[in-house]
mmCIF file of C-alpha atoms in Angstrom:
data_model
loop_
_atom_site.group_PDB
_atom_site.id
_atom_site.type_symbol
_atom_site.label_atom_id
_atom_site.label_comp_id
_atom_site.label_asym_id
_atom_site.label_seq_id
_atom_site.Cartn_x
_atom_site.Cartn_y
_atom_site.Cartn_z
ATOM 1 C CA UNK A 1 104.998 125.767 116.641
ATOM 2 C CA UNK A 2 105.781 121.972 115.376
ATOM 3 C CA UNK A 3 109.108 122.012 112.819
ATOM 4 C CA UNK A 4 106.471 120.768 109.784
ATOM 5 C CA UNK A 5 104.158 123.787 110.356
ATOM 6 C CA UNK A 6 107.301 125.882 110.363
ATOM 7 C CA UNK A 7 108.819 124.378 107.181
ATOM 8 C CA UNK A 8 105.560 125.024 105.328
ATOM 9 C CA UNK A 9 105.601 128.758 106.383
ATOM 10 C CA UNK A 10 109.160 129.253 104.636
ATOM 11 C CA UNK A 11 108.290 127.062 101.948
ATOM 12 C CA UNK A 12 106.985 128.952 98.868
ATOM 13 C CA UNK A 13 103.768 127.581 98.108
ATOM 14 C CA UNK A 14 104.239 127.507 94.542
ATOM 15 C CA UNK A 15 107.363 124.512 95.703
ATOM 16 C CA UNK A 16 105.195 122.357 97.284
ATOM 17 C CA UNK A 17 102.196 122.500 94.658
ATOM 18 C CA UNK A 18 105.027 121.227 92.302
ATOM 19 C CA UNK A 19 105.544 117.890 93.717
ATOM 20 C CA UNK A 20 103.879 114.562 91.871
ATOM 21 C CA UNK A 21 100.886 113.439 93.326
ATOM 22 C CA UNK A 22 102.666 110.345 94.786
ATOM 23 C CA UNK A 23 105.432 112.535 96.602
ATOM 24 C CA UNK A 24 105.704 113.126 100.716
ATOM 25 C CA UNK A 25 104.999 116.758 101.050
ATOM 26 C CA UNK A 26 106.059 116.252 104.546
ATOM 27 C CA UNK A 27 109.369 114.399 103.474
ATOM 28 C CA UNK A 28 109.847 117.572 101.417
ATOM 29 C CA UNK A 29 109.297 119.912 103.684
ATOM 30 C CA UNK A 30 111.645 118.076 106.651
ATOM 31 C CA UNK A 31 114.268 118.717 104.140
ATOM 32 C CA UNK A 32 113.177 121.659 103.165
ATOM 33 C CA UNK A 33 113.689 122.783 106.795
ATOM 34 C CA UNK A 34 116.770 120.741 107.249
ATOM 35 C CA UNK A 35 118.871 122.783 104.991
ATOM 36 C CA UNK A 36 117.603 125.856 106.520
ATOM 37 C CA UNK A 37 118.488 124.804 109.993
ATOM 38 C CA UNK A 38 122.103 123.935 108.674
ATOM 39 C CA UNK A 39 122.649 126.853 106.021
ATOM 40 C CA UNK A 40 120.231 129.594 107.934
ATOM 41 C CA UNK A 41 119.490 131.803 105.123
ATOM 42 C CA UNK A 42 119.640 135.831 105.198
ATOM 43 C CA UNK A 43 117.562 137.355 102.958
ATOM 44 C CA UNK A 44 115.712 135.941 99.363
ATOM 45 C CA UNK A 45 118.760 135.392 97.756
ATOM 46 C CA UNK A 46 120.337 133.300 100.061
ATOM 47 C CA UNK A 47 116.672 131.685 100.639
ATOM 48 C CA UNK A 48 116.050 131.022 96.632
ATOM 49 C CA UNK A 49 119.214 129.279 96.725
ATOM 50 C CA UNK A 50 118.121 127.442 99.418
ATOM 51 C CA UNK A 51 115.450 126.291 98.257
ATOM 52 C CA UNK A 52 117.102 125.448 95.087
ATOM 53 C CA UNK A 53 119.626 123.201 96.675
ATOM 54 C CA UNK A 54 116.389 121.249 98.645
ATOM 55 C CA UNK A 55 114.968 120.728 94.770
ATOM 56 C CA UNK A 56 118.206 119.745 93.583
ATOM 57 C CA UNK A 57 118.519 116.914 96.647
ATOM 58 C CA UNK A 58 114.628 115.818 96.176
ATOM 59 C CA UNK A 59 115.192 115.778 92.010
ATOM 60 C CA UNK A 60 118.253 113.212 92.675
ATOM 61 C CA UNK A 61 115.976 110.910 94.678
ATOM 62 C CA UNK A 62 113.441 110.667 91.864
ATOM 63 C CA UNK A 63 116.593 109.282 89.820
ATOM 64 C CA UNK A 64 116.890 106.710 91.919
ATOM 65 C CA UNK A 65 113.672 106.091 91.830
ATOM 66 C CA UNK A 66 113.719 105.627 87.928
ATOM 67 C CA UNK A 67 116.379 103.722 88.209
ATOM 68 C CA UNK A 68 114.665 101.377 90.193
ATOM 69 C CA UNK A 69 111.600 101.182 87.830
ATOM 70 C CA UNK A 70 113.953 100.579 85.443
ATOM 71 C CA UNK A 71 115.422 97.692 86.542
ATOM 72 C CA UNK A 72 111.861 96.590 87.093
ATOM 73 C CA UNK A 73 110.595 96.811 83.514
ATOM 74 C CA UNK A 74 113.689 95.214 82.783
ATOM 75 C CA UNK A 75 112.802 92.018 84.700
ATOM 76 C CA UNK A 76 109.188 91.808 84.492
ATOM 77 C CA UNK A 77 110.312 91.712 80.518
ATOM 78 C CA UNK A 78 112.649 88.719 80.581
ATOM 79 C CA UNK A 79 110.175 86.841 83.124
ATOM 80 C CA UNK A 80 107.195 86.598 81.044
ATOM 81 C CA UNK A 81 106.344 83.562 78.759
ATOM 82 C CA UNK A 82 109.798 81.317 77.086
ATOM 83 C CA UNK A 83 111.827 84.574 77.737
ATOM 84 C CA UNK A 84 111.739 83.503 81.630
ATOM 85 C CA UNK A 85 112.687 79.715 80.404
ATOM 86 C CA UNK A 86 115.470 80.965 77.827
ATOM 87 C CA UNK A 87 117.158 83.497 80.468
ATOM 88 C CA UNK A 88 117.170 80.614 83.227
ATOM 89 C CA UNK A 89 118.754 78.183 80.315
ATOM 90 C CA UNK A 90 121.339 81.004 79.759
ATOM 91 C CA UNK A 91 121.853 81.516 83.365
ATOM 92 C CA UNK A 92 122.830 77.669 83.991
ATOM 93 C CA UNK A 93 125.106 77.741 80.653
ATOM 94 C CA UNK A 94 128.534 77.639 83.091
ATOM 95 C CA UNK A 95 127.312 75.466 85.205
ATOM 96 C CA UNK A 96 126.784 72.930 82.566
ATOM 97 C CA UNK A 97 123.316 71.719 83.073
ATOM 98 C CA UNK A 98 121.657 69.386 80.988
ATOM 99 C CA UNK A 99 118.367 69.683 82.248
ATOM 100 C CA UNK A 100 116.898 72.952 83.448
ATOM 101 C CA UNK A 101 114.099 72.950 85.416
ATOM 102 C CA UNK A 102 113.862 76.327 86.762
ATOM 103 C CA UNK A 103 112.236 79.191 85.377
ATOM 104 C CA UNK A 104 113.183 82.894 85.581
ATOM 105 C CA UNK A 105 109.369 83.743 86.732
ATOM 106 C CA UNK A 106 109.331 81.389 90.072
ATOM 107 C CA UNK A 107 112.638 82.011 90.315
ATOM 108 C CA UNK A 108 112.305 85.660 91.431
ATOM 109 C CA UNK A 109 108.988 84.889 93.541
ATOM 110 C CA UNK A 110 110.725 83.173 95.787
ATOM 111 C CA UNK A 111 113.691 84.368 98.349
ATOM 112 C CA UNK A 112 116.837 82.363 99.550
ATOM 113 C CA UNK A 113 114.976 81.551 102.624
ATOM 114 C CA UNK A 114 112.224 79.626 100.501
ATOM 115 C CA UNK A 115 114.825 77.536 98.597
ATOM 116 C CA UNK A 116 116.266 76.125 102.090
ATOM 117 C CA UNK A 117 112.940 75.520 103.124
ATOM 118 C CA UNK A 118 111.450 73.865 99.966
ATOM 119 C CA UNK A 119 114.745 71.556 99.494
ATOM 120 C CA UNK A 120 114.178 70.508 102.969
ATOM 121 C CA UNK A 121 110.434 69.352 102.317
ATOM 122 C CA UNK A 122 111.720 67.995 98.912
ATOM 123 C CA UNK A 123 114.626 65.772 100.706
ATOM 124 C CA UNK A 124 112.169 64.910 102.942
ATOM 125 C CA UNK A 125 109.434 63.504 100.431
ATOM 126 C CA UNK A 126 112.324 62.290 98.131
ATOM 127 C CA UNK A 127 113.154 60.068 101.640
ATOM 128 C CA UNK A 128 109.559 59.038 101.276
ATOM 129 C CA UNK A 129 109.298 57.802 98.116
ATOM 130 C CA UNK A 130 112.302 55.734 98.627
ATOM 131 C CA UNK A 131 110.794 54.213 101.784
ATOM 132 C CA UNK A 132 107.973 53.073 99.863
ATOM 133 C CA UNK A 133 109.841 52.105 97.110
ATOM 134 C CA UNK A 134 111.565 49.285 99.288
ATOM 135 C CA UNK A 135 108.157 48.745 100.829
ATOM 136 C CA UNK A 136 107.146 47.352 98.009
ATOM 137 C CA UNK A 137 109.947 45.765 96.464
ATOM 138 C CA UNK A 138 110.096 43.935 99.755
ATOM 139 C CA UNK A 139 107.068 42.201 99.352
ATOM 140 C CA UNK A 140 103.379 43.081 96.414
ATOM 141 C CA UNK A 141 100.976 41.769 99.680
ATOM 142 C CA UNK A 142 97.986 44.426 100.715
ATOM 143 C CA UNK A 143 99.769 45.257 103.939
ATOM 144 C CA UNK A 144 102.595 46.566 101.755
ATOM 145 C CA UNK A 145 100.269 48.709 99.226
ATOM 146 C CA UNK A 146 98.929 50.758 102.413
ATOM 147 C CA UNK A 147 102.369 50.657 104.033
ATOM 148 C CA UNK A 148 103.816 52.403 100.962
ATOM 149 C CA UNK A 149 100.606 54.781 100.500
ATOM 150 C CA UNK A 150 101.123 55.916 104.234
ATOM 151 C CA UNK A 151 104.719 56.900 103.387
ATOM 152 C CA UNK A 152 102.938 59.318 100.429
ATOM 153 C CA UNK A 153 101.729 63.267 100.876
ATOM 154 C CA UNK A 154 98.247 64.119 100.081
ATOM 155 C CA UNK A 155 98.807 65.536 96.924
ATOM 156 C CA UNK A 156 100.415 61.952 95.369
ATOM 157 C CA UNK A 157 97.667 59.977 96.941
ATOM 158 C CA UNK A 158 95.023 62.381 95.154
ATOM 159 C CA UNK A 159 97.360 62.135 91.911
ATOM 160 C CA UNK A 160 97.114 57.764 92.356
ATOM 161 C CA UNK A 161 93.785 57.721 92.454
ATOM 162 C CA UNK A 162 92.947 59.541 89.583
ATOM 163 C CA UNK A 163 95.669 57.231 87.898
ATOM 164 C CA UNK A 164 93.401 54.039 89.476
ATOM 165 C CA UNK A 165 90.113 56.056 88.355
ATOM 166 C CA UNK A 166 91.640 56.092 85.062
ATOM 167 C CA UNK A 167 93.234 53.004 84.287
ATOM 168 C CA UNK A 168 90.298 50.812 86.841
ATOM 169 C CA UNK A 169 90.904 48.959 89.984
ATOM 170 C CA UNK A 170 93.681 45.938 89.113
ATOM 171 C CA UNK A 171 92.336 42.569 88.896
ATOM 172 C CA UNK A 172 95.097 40.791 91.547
ATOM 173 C CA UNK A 173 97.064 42.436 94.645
ATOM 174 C CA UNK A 174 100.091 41.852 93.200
ATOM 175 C CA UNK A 175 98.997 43.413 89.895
ATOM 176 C CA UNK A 176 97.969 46.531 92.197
ATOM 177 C CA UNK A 177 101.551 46.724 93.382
ATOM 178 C CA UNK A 178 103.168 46.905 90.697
ATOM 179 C CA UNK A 179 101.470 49.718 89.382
ATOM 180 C CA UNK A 180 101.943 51.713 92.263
ATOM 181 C CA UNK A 181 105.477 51.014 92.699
ATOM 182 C CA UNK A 182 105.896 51.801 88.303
ATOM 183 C CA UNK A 183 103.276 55.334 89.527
ATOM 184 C CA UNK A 184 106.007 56.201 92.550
ATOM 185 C CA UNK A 185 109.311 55.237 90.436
ATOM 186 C CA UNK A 186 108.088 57.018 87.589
ATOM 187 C CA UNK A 187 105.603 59.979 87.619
ATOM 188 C CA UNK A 188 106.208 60.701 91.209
ATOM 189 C CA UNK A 189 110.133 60.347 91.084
ATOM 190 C CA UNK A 190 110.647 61.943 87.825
ATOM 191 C CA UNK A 191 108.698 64.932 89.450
ATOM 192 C CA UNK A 192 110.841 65.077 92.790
ATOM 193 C CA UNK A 193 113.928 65.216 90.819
ATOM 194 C CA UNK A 194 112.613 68.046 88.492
ATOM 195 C CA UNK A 195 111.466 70.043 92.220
ATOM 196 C CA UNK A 196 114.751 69.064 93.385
ATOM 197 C CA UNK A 197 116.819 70.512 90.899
ATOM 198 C CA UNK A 198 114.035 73.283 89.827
ATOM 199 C CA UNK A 199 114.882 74.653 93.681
ATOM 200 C CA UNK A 200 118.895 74.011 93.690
ATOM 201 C CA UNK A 201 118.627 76.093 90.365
ATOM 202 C CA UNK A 202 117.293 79.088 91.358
ATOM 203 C CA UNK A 203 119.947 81.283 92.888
ATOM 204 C CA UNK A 204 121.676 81.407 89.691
ATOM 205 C CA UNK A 205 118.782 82.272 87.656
ATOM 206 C CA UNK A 206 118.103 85.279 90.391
ATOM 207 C CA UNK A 207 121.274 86.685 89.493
ATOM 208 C CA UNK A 208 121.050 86.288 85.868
ATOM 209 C CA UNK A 209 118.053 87.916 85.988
ATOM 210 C CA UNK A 210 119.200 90.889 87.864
ATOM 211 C CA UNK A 211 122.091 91.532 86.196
ATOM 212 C CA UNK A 212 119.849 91.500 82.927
ATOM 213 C CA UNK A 213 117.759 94.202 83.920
ATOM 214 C CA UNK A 214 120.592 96.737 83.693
ATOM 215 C CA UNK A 215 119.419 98.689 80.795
ATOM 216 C CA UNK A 216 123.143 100.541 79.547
ATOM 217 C CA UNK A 217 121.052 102.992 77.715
ATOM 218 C CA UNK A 218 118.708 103.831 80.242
ATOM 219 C CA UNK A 219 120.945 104.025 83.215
ATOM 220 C CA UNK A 220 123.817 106.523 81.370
ATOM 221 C CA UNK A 221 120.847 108.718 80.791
ATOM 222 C CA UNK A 222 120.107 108.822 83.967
ATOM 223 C CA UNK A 223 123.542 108.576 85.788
ATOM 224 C CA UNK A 224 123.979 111.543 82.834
ATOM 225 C CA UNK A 225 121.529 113.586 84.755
ATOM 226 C CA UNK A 226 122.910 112.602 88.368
ATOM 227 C CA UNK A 227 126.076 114.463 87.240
ATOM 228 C CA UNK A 228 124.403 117.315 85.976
ATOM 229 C CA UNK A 229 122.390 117.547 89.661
ATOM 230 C CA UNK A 230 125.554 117.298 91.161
ATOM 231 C CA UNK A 231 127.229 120.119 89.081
ATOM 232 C CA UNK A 232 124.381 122.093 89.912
ATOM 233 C CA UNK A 233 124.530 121.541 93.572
ATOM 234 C CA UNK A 234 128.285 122.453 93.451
ATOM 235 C CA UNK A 235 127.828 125.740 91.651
ATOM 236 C CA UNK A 236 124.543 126.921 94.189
ATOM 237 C CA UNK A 237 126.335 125.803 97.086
ATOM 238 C CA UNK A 238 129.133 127.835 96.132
ATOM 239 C CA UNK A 239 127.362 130.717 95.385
ATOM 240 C CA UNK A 240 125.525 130.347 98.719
ATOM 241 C CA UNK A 241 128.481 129.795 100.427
ATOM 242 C CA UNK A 242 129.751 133.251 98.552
ATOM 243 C CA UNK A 243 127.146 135.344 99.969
ATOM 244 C CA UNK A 244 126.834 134.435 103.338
ATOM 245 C CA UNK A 245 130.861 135.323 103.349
ATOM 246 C CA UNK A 246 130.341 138.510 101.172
ATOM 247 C CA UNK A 247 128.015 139.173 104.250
ATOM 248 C CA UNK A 248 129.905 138.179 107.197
ATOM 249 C CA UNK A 249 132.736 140.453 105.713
ATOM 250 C CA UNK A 250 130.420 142.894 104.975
ATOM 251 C CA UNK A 251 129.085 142.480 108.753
ATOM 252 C CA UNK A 252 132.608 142.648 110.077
ATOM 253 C CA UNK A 253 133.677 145.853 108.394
ATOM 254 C CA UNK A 254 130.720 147.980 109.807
ATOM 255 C CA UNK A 255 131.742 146.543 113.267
ATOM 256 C CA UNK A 256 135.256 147.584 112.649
ATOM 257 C CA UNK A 257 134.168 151.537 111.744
ATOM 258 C CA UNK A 258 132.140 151.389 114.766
#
C-alpha cells in the first residue's frame, strides 16, 4: 500500500473535505502522514492531536500565502496609472535625478537580467547614431544619406520615413541631409537618452516598489495570527508529548508488577 493511500485511510474524511478548492490534498495528506510517522500516535487522543498539529502547520502556510497576496495588491496598486510615475519619482529622490524616465509599471516587468541586456542594445544603437552623426557632418552628398541610414535599426528608418511622408521629399541633397542629421540629433537622440536612463533607473524603482507594498496593518494582523498558531502548536505538542509519557510510564509500571 503506497504512503498517500495510507495517509488518506488515517485521515478523517471530514479533514480533507475542509481544504479550499485550490489546496493539494496530496500535500496535505504527505504531512498529514509525516507527523504520524515521527509522533506515531496511540489511540484518538493522541491521533486528534495529531491531526491538530498537521492543521496548525497547513493553517501557517496559508499565512504566508496572504502575505504574499498582500504584498501583491500592494504593488499592482502603486503601478497603475501616475501612481507608477509618482512612486518611481519618489524612488530616484536620493539619487537626485532631474529627469525620470522610468516608470514603476515597466519597472517591475522586467528582471535585472533584462536591464544588462537592454543597456547593451541601447549602448550599442547610441554607438550608431553617433556613427551617423559624423557621417553626415563629414560630408551632406547621397553616399553619406545611405551611409548614415545603414548605421540606423528598422524601427528609426520606419520612424524617418513617416517624418519624409510628412514633411515631402526635400528639394536638394544637401537639404535632405540636414534633415536627417536634425531627425537623428533630435527625435532619435533625445529618445536613446530617455531608454538609456529609463533602463539605468530601474533597479531603484524595483526596490521602492517592494518595500511599498508592505502593508503595516495588514502584515501585524497576520504576523498576529502566526503567533497565535505558534502558541497553539506549543500547547498541543505539549500535551501530546504528555500523553505519550503518561503512557510509556504507565507501560513501564505494568512491566515492573509483572
Amino acid at each position: 500500500m503506497s504512503d498517500t493511500v495510507q495517509a488518506k485511510l488515517n485521515a478523517p474524511e471530514a479533514a480533507i473535505n475542509a481544504l479550499l478548492p485550490w489546496e493539494s490534498q496530496d500535500a496535505f495528506l504527505a504531512l498529514f502522514d509525516g507527523l504520524h510517522a515521527e509522533y506515531q500516535p496511540r489511540g484518538s487522543s493522541e491521533a486528534v492531536l495529531v491531526e491538530r498539529l498537521c492543521w496548525i502547520i497547513w493553517k501557517r502556510q496559508r499565512i504566508m500565502l496572504a502575505e504574499r497576496a498582500a504584498h501583491l495588491v500592494e504593488v499592482s496598486r502603486h503601478i497603475g496609472g501616475s501612481d507608477g510615475r509618482s512612486l518611481a519619482k519618489r524612488a530616484l529622490v536620493a539619487s537626485g535625478v532631474e529627469q525620470v524616465a522610468a516608470n514603476a509599471g515597466n519597472a517591475l516587468e522586467t528582471l535585472a537580467n533584462d536591464d544588462i541586456e537592454e543597456g547593451a542594445y541601447n549602448d550599442s544603437e547610441a554607438q550608431d547614431l553617433a556613427k551617423a552623426v559624423a557621417i553626415l557632418e563629414a560630408g551632406q552628398t547621397q553616399a553619406s544619406i545611405e551611409a548614415a541610414l545603414a548605421c540606423l535599426r528598422q524601427d528609426s528608418l520606419d520612424w524617418w520615413a513617416n517624418v519624409v511622408a510628412d514633411e515631402g521629399d526635400a528639394d536638394t541633397t544637401e537639404e535632405c541631409a540636414a534633415r536627417l542629421l536634425s531627425f537623428i540629433t533630435g527625435s532619435l537622440q533625445e529618445q536613446m537618452t530617455e531608454q538609456i536612463q529609463a533602463v539605468e533607473q530601474r533597479p531603484e524603482v524595483r526596490l521602492q516598489v517592494w518595500g511599498q507594498s508592505l502593508d503595516p496593518f495588514r502584515t501585524a494582523k497576520l504576523m498576529e495570527l502566526d503567533g497565535e498558531l505558534d502558541r497553539q502548536f506549543e500547547r498541543t505538542l505539549g500535551m501530546l508529548l504528555k500523553l505519550q509519557a503518561l503512557r510509556a510510564d504507565g507501560k513501564s509500571a505494568r512491566n515492573d508488577r509483572t
